Short mmCIF file of C-alpha atoms in Angstrom, two decimals:
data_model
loop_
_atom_site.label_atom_id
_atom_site.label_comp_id
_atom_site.label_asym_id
_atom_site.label_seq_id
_atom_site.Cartn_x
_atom_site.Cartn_y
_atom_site.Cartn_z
CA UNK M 221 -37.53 24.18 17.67
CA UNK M 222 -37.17 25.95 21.08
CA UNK M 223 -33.33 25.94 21.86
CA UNK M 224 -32.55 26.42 25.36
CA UNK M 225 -28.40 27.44 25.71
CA UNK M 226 -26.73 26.83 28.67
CA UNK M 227 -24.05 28.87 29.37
CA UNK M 228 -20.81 27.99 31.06
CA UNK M 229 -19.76 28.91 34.91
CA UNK M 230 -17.73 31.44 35.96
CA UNK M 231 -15.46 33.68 33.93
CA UNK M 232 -15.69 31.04 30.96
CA UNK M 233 -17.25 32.60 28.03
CA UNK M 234 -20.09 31.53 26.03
CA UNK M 235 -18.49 30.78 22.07
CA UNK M 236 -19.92 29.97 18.68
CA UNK M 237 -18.73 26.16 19.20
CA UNK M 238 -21.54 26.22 22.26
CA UNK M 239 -23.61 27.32 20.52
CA UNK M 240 -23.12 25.29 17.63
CA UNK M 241 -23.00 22.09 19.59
CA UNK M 242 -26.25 23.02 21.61
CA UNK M 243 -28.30 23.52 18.20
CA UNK M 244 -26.81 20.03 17.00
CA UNK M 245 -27.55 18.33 19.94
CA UNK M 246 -31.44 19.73 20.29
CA UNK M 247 -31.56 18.91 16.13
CA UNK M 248 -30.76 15.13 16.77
CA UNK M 249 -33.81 13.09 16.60
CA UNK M 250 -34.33 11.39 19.55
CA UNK M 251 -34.05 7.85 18.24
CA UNK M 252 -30.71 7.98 17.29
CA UNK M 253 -28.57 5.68 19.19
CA UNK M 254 -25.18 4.85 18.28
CA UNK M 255 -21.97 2.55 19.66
CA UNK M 256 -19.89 5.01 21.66
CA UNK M 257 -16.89 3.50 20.98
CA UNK M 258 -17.08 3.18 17.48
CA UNK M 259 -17.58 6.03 17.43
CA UNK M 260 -14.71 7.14 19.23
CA UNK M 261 -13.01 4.94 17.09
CA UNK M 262 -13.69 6.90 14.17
CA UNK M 263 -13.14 10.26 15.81
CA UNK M 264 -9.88 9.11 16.70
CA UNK M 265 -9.18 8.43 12.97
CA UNK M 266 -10.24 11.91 11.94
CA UNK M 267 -8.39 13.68 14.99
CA UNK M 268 -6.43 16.17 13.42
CA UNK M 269 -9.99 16.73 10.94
CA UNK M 270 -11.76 17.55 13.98
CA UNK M 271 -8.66 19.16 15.95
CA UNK M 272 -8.32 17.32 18.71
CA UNK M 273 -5.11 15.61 20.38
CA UNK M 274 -4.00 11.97 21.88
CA UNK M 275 -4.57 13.88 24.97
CA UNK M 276 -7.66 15.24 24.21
CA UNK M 277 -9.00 12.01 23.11
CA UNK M 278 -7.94 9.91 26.40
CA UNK M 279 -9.96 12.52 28.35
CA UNK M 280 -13.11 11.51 26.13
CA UNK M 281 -12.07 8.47 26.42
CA UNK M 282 -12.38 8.81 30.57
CA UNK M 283 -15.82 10.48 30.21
CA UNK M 284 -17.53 7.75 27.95
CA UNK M 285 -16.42 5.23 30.55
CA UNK M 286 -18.34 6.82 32.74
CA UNK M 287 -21.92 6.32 30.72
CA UNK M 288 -23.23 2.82 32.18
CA UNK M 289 -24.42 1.80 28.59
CA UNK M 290 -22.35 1.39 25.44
CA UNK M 291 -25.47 2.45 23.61
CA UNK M 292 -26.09 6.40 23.65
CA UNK M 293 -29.50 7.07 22.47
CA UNK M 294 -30.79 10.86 22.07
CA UNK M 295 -33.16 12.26 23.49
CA UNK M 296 -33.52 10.88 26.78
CA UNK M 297 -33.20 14.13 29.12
CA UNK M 298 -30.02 13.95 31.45
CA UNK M 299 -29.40 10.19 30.57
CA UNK M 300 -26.50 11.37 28.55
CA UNK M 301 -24.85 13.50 30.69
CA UNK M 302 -22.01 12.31 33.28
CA UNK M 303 -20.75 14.24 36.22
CA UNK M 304 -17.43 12.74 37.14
CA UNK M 305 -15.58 14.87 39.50
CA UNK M 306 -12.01 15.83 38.14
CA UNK M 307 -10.29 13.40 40.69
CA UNK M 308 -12.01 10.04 39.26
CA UNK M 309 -11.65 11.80 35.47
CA UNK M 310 -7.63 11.88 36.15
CA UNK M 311 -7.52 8.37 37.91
CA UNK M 312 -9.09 6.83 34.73
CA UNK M 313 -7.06 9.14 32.21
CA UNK M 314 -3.97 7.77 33.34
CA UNK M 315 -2.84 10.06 36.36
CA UNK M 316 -3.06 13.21 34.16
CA UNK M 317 -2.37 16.30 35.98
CA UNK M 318 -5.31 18.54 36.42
CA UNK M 319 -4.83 21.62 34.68
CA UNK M 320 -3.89 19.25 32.00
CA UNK M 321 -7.19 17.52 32.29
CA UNK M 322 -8.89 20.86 32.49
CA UNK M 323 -7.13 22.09 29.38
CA UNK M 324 -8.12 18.97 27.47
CA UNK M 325 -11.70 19.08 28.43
CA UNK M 326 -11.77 23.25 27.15
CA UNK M 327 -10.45 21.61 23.94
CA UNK M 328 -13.16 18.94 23.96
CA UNK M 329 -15.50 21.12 24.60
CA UNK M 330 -14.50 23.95 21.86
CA UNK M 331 -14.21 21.07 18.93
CA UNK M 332 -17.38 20.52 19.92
CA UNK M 333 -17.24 16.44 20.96
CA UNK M 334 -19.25 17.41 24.56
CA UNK M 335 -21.65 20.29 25.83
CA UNK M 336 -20.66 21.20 29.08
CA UNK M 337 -23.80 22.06 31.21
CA UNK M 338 -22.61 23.51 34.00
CA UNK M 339 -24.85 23.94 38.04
CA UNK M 340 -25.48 27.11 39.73
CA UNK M 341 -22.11 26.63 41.51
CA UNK M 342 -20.24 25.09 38.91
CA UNK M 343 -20.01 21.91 40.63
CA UNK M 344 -21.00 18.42 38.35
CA UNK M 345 -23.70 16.29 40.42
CA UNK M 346 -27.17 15.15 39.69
CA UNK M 347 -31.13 15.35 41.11
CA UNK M 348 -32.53 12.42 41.66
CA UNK M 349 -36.47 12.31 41.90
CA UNK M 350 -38.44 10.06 44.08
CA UNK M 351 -37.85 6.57 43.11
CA UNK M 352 -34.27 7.46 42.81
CA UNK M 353 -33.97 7.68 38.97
CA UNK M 354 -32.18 10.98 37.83
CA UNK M 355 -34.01 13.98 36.67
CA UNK M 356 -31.49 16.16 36.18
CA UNK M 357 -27.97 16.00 35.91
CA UNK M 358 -25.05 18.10 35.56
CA UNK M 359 -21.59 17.96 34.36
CA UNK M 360 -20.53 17.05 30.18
CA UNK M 361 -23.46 16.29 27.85
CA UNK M 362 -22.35 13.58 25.29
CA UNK M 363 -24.98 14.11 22.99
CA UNK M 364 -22.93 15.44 20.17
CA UNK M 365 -21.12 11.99 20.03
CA UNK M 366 -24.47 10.71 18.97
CA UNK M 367 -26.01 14.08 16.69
CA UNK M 368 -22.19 14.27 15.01
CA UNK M 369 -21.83 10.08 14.42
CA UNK M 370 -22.52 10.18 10.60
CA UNK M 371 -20.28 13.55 10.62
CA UNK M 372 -16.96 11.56 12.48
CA UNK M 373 -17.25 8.47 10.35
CA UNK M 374 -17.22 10.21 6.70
CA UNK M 375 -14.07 12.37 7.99
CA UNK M 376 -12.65 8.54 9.16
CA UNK M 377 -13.43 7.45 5.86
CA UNK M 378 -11.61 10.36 4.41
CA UNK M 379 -8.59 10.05 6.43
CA UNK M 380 -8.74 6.25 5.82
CA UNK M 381 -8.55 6.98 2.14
CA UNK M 382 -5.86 9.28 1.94
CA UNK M 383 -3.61 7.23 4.25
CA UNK M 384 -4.26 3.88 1.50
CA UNK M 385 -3.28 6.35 -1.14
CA UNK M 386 -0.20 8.05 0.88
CA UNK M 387 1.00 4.60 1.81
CA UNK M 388 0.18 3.26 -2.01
CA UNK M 389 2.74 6.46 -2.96
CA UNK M 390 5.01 5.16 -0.76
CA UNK M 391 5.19 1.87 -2.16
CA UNK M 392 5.43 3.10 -5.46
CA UNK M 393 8.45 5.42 -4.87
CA UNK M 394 10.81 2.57 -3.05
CA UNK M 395 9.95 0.72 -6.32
CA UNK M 396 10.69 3.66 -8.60
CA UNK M 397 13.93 3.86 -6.78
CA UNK M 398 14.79 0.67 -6.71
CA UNK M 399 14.28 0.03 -10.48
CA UNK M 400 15.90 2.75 -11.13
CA UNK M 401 19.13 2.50 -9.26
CA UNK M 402 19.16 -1.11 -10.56
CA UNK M 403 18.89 -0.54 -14.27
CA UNK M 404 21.39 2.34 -13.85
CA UNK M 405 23.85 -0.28 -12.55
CA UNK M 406 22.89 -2.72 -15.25
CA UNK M 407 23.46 -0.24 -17.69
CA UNK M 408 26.80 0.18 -16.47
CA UNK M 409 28.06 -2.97 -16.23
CA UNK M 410 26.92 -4.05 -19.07
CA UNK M 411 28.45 -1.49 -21.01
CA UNK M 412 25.62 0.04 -22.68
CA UNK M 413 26.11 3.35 -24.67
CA UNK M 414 24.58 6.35 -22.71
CA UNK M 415 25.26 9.07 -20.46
CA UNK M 416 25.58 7.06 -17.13
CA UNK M 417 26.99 10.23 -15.12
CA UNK M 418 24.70 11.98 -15.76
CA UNK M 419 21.87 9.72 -15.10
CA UNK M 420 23.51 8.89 -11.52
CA UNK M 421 23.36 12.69 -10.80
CA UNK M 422 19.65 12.82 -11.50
CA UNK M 423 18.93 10.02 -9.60
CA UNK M 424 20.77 11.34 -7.06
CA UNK M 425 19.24 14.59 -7.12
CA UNK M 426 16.04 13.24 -6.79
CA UNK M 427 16.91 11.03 -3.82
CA UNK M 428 18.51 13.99 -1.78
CA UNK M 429 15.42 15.71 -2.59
CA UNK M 430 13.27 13.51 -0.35
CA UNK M 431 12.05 15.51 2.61
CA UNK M 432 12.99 13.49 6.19
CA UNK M 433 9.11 13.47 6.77
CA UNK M 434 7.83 14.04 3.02
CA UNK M 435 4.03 15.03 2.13
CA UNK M 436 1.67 13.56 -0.04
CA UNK M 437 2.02 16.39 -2.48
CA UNK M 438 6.09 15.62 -1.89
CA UNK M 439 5.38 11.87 -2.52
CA UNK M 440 3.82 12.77 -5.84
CA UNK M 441 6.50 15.04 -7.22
CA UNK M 442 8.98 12.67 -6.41
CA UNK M 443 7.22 9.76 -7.95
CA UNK M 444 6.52 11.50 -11.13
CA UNK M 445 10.48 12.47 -11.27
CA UNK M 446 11.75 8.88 -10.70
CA UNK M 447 9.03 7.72 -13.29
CA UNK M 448 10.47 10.00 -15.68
CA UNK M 449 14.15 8.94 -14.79
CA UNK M 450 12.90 5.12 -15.12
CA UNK M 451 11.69 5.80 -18.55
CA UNK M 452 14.66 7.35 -19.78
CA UNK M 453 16.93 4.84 -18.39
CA UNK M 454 14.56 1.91 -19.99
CA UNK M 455 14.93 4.15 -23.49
CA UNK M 456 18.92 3.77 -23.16
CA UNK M 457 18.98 0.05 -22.24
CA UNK M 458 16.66 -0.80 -24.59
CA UNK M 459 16.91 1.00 -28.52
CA UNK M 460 13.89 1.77 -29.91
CA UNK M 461 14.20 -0.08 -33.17
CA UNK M 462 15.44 -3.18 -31.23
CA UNK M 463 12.15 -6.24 -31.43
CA UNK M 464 10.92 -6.56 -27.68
CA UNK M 465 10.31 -10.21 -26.46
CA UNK M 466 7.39 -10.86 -24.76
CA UNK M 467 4.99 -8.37 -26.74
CA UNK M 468 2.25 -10.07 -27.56
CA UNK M 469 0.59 -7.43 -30.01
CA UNK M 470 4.08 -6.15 -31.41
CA UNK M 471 6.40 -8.72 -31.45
CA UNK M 472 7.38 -10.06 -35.02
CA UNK M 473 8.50 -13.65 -33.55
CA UNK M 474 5.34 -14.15 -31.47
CA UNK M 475 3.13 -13.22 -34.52
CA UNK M 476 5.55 -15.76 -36.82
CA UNK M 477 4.84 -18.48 -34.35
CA UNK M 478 1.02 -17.70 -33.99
CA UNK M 479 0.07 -17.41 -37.95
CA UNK M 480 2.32 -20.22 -38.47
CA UNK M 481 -0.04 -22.19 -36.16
CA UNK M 482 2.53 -24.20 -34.70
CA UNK M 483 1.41 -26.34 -31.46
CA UNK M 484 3.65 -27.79 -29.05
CA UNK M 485 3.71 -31.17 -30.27
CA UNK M 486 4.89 -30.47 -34.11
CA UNK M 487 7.21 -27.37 -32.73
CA UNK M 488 9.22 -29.59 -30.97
CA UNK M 489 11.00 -32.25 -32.39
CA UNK M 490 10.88 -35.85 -30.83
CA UNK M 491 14.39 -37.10 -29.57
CA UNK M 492 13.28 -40.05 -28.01
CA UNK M 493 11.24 -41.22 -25.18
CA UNK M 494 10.44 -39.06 -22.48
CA UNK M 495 12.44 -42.18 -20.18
CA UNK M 496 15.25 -41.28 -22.46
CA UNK M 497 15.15 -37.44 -21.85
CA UNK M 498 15.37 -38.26 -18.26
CA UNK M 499 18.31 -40.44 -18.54
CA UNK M 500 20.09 -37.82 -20.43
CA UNK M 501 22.57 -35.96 -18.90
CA UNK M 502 22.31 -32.96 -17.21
CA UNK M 503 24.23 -29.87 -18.60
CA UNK M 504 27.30 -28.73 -17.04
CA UNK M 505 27.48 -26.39 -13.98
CA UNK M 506 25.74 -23.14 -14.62
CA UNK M 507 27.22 -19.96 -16.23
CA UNK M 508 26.79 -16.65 -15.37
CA UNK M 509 24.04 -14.91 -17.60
CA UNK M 510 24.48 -12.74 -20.44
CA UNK M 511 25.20 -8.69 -19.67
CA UNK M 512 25.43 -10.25 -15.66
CA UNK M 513 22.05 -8.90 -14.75
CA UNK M 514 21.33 -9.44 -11.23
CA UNK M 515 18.89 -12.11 -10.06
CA UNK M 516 17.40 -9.35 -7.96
CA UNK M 517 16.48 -7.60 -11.54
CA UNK M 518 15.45 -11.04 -13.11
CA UNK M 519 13.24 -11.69 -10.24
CA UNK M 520 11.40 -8.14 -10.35
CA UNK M 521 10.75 -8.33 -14.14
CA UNK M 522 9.86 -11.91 -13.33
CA UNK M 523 7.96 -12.40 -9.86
CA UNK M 524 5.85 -15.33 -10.71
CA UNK M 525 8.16 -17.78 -11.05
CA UNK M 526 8.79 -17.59 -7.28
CA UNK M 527 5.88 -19.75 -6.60
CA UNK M 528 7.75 -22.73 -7.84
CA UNK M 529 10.42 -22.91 -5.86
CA UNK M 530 11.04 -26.32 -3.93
CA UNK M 531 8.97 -26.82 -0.81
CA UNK M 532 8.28 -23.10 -0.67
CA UNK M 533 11.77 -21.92 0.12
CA UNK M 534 12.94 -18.54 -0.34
CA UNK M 535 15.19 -18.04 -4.16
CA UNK M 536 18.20 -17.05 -2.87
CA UNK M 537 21.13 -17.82 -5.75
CA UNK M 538 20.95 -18.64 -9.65
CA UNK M 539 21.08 -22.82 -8.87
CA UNK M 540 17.63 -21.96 -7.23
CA UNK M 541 16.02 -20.02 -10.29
CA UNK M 542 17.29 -22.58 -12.90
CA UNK M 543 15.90 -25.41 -10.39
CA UNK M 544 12.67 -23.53 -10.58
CA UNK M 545 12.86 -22.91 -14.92
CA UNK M 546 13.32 -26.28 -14.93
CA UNK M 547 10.02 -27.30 -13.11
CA UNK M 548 8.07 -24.60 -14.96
CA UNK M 549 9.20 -25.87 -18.49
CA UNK M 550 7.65 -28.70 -18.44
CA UNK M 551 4.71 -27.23 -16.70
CA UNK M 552 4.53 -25.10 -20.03
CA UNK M 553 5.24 -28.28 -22.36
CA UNK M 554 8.94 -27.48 -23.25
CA UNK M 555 10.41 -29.97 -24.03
CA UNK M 556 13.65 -31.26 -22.44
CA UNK M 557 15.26 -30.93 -25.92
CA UNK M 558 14.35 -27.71 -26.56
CA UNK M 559 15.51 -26.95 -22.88
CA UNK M 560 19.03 -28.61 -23.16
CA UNK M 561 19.41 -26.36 -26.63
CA UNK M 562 18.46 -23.25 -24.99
CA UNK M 563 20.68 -23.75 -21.78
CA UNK M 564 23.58 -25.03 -24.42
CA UNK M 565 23.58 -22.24 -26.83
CA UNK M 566 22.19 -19.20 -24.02
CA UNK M 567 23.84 -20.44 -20.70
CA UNK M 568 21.43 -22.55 -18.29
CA UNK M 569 20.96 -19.09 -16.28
CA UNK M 570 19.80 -16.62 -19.31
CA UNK M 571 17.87 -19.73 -19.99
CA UNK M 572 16.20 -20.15 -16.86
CA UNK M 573 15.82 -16.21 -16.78
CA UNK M 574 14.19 -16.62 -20.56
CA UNK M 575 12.05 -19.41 -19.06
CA UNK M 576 10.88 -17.03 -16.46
CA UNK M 577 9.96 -14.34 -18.35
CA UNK M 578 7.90 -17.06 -20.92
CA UNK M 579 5.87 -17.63 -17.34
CA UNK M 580 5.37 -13.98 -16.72
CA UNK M 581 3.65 -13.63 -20.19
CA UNK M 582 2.20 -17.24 -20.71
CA UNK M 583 -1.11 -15.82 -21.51
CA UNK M 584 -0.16 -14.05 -24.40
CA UNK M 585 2.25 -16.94 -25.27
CA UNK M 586 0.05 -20.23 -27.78
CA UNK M 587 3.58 -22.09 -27.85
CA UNK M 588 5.92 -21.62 -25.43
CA UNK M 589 8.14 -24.85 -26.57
CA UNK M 590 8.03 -23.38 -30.14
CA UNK M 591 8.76 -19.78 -28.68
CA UNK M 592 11.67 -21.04 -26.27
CA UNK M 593 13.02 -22.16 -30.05
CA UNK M 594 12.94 -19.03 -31.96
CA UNK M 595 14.35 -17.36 -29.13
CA UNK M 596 17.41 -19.88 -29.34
CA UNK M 597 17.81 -19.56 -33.07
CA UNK M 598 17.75 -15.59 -32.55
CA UNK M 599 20.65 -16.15 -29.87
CA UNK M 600 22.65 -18.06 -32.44
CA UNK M 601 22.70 -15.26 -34.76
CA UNK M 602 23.38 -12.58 -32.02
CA UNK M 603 19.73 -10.93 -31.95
CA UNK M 604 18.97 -11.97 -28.76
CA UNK M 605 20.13 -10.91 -25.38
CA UNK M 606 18.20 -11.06 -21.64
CA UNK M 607 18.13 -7.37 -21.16
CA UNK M 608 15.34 -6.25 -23.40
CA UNK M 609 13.26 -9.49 -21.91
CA UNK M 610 13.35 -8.17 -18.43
CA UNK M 611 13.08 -3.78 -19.39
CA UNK M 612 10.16 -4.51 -21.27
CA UNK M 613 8.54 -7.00 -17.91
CA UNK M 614 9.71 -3.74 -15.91
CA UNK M 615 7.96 -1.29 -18.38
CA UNK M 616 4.68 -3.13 -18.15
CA UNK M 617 5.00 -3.07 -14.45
CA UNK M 618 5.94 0.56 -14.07
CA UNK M 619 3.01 1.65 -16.58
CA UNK M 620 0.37 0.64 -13.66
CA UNK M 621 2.21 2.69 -10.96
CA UNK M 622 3.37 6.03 -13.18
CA UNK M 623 1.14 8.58 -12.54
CA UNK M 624 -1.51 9.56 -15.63
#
């Protein structure tokens, strides 16, 4: 390959990022054409990769407008250079002032996005031969927007990628901090045993922490810390030796109701027609829930059954969740028996809430009616209460989001 370098006019100095952008440009093969502004596009992505500013990139911008054709093929002589004088560059990059335009085009030129090939008098025109067609131009070579295309759009990709996973951190930290402040406050109103100060300080701690403008490496720490601090709170709310609802490899109820075989029909006792049912009363006005867990936490733990709220609204109060339980028993075949009995003996809200959480796990659930059941007779003899339903939802959540 016979590399011809240009060299810049006047008391600007020839540097390795000419050079290096004259051998990539004479190495592109000549059939490469690409769309300049997608590939702008994804050198705009990767800016800070290829250190370059807003600035920088509205002057490119200015001097791709000025190619005719939105294809740039290599290897066609001069056809890809454009000679602008500064005056029409400025108009078209938004009045910028021109030693700011001429700094920006040094710093285009340097991170190697144009060649400059400058005349014998420094001045940007072209030669035109006989039939009018230029031979010979001179002014800003664009050729390593078409030699460097693959090059701009794997460090787009790679920007693109670490942005999903910096704004994927994100999401998981408000979570993390949300569950956690929540279960704290749980904890303490319902009067669980456990260090509570403490665990407010450490949250705390961890919150103050958080940089104004954190990094990703920041985002990590601090999700790793608030997973921790989640854990520990679940292990206070919820004794180990206590049997978690909802487990459908663990759970000694769950595997009573599946070895016993029992199907909806037989688990559920007939009290009349389902006419009668209907024409039964209604319970009385709801009660609060057991431990007064927040719908807020019932609804985390629980987010499916928002989809069955009437005519799409938005669950705002307790009437709305038990109007929604209500719907999804008898999408699940509970009876209205068995749903009476629970709302009797748990309150209609820690029944709706129970209801929910039978939803959230319905795959791993053969009975719900005859499930709903167990769970009332365990409430009758004081083994049952809402708060290890909706830690051990939360704990299934947070597993997919805490770091390995």
């Amino acid at each position: 390959m016979n590399l011809h370098i240009t060299t810049p006019f006047g008391r600007r100095p020839l540097t390795a990022a000419h050079l290096q952008a004259q051998a990539a440009a004479a190495a592109c093969s000549p059939e490469t054409t690409v769309n300049k502004w997608a590939v702008f596009r994804h050198i705009a992505q990767a800016k800070d990769a290829i250190c370059v500013s807003d600035r920088a990139l509205a002057v490119l911008n200015a001097l791709l407008s000025f190619h005719p054709e939105t294809a740039l093929v290599a290897g066609l002589g001069g056809d890809l250079v454009v000679f602008p004088s500064n005056e029409q560059l400025r108009l078209r990059a938004h009045g910028m002032a021109e030693t700011t335009l001429r700094r920006h085009l040094g710093a285009l030129v340097e991170a190697g996005l144009v060649i400059r090939r400058d005349s014998p008098n420094g001045k940007r025109y072209a030669r035109k031969g006989q039939g009018g067609e230029i031979t010979y131009a001179f002014g800003f070579d664009l050729t390593p927007i078409v030699s460097r295309a693959c090059e701009f759009k794997q460090q787009a990709e790679i920007v693109e990628a670490e942005r999903r996973e910096l704004r994927l951190t994100r999401e998981q930290v408000t979570i993390l901090r949300r569950d956690a402040a929540k279960m704290i406050t749980a904890g303490v109103e319902g009067g669980h045993e456990g260090d509570w100060t403490a665990l407010r300080a450490r949250y705390a701690s961890i919150v103050m922490a958080i940089p104004r403008t954190p990094s990703p490496t920041d985002l990590k720490a601090i999700r790793r810390s608030l997973a921790m601090l989640v854990a520990d709170v679940g292990n206070v709310l919820i004794p180990r030796s206590e049997s978690y609802i909802l487990d459908g490899s663990d759970s000694h109820s769950e595997r009573h109701i599946q070895n016993s075989k029992i199907n909806i029909l037989d688990s559920e006792p007939a009290s009349g027609s389902r006419a009668r049912d209907a024409d039964e009363p209604r319970p009385a006005k709801a009660r609060s829930p057991d431990q007064s867990y927040p719908l807020a936490m019932v609804l985390d733990a629980c987010p499916d059954i928002r989809d069955y709220t009437r005519a799409g609204a938005e669950m705002r109060s307790w009437h709305d969740l038990v109007a929604a339980s209500d719907l999804v028993r008898t999408i699940l075949g509970i009876s209205s028996a068995v749903w009476r009995e629970a709302q009797s003996t748990m309150g209609a809200e820690t029944a709706a809430a129970t209801v929910a959480a039978i939803l959230q796990r319905a795959g791993h659930i053969k009975s719900p009616g005859g499930y709903l059941r167990k769970l009332v007779e365990r409430k009758r003899a004081g083994r049952y209460s809402l708060g290890p339903v909706l830690m051990a939802l939360n704990r299934a959540r947070l597993a997919q989001c805490r770091p390995s």
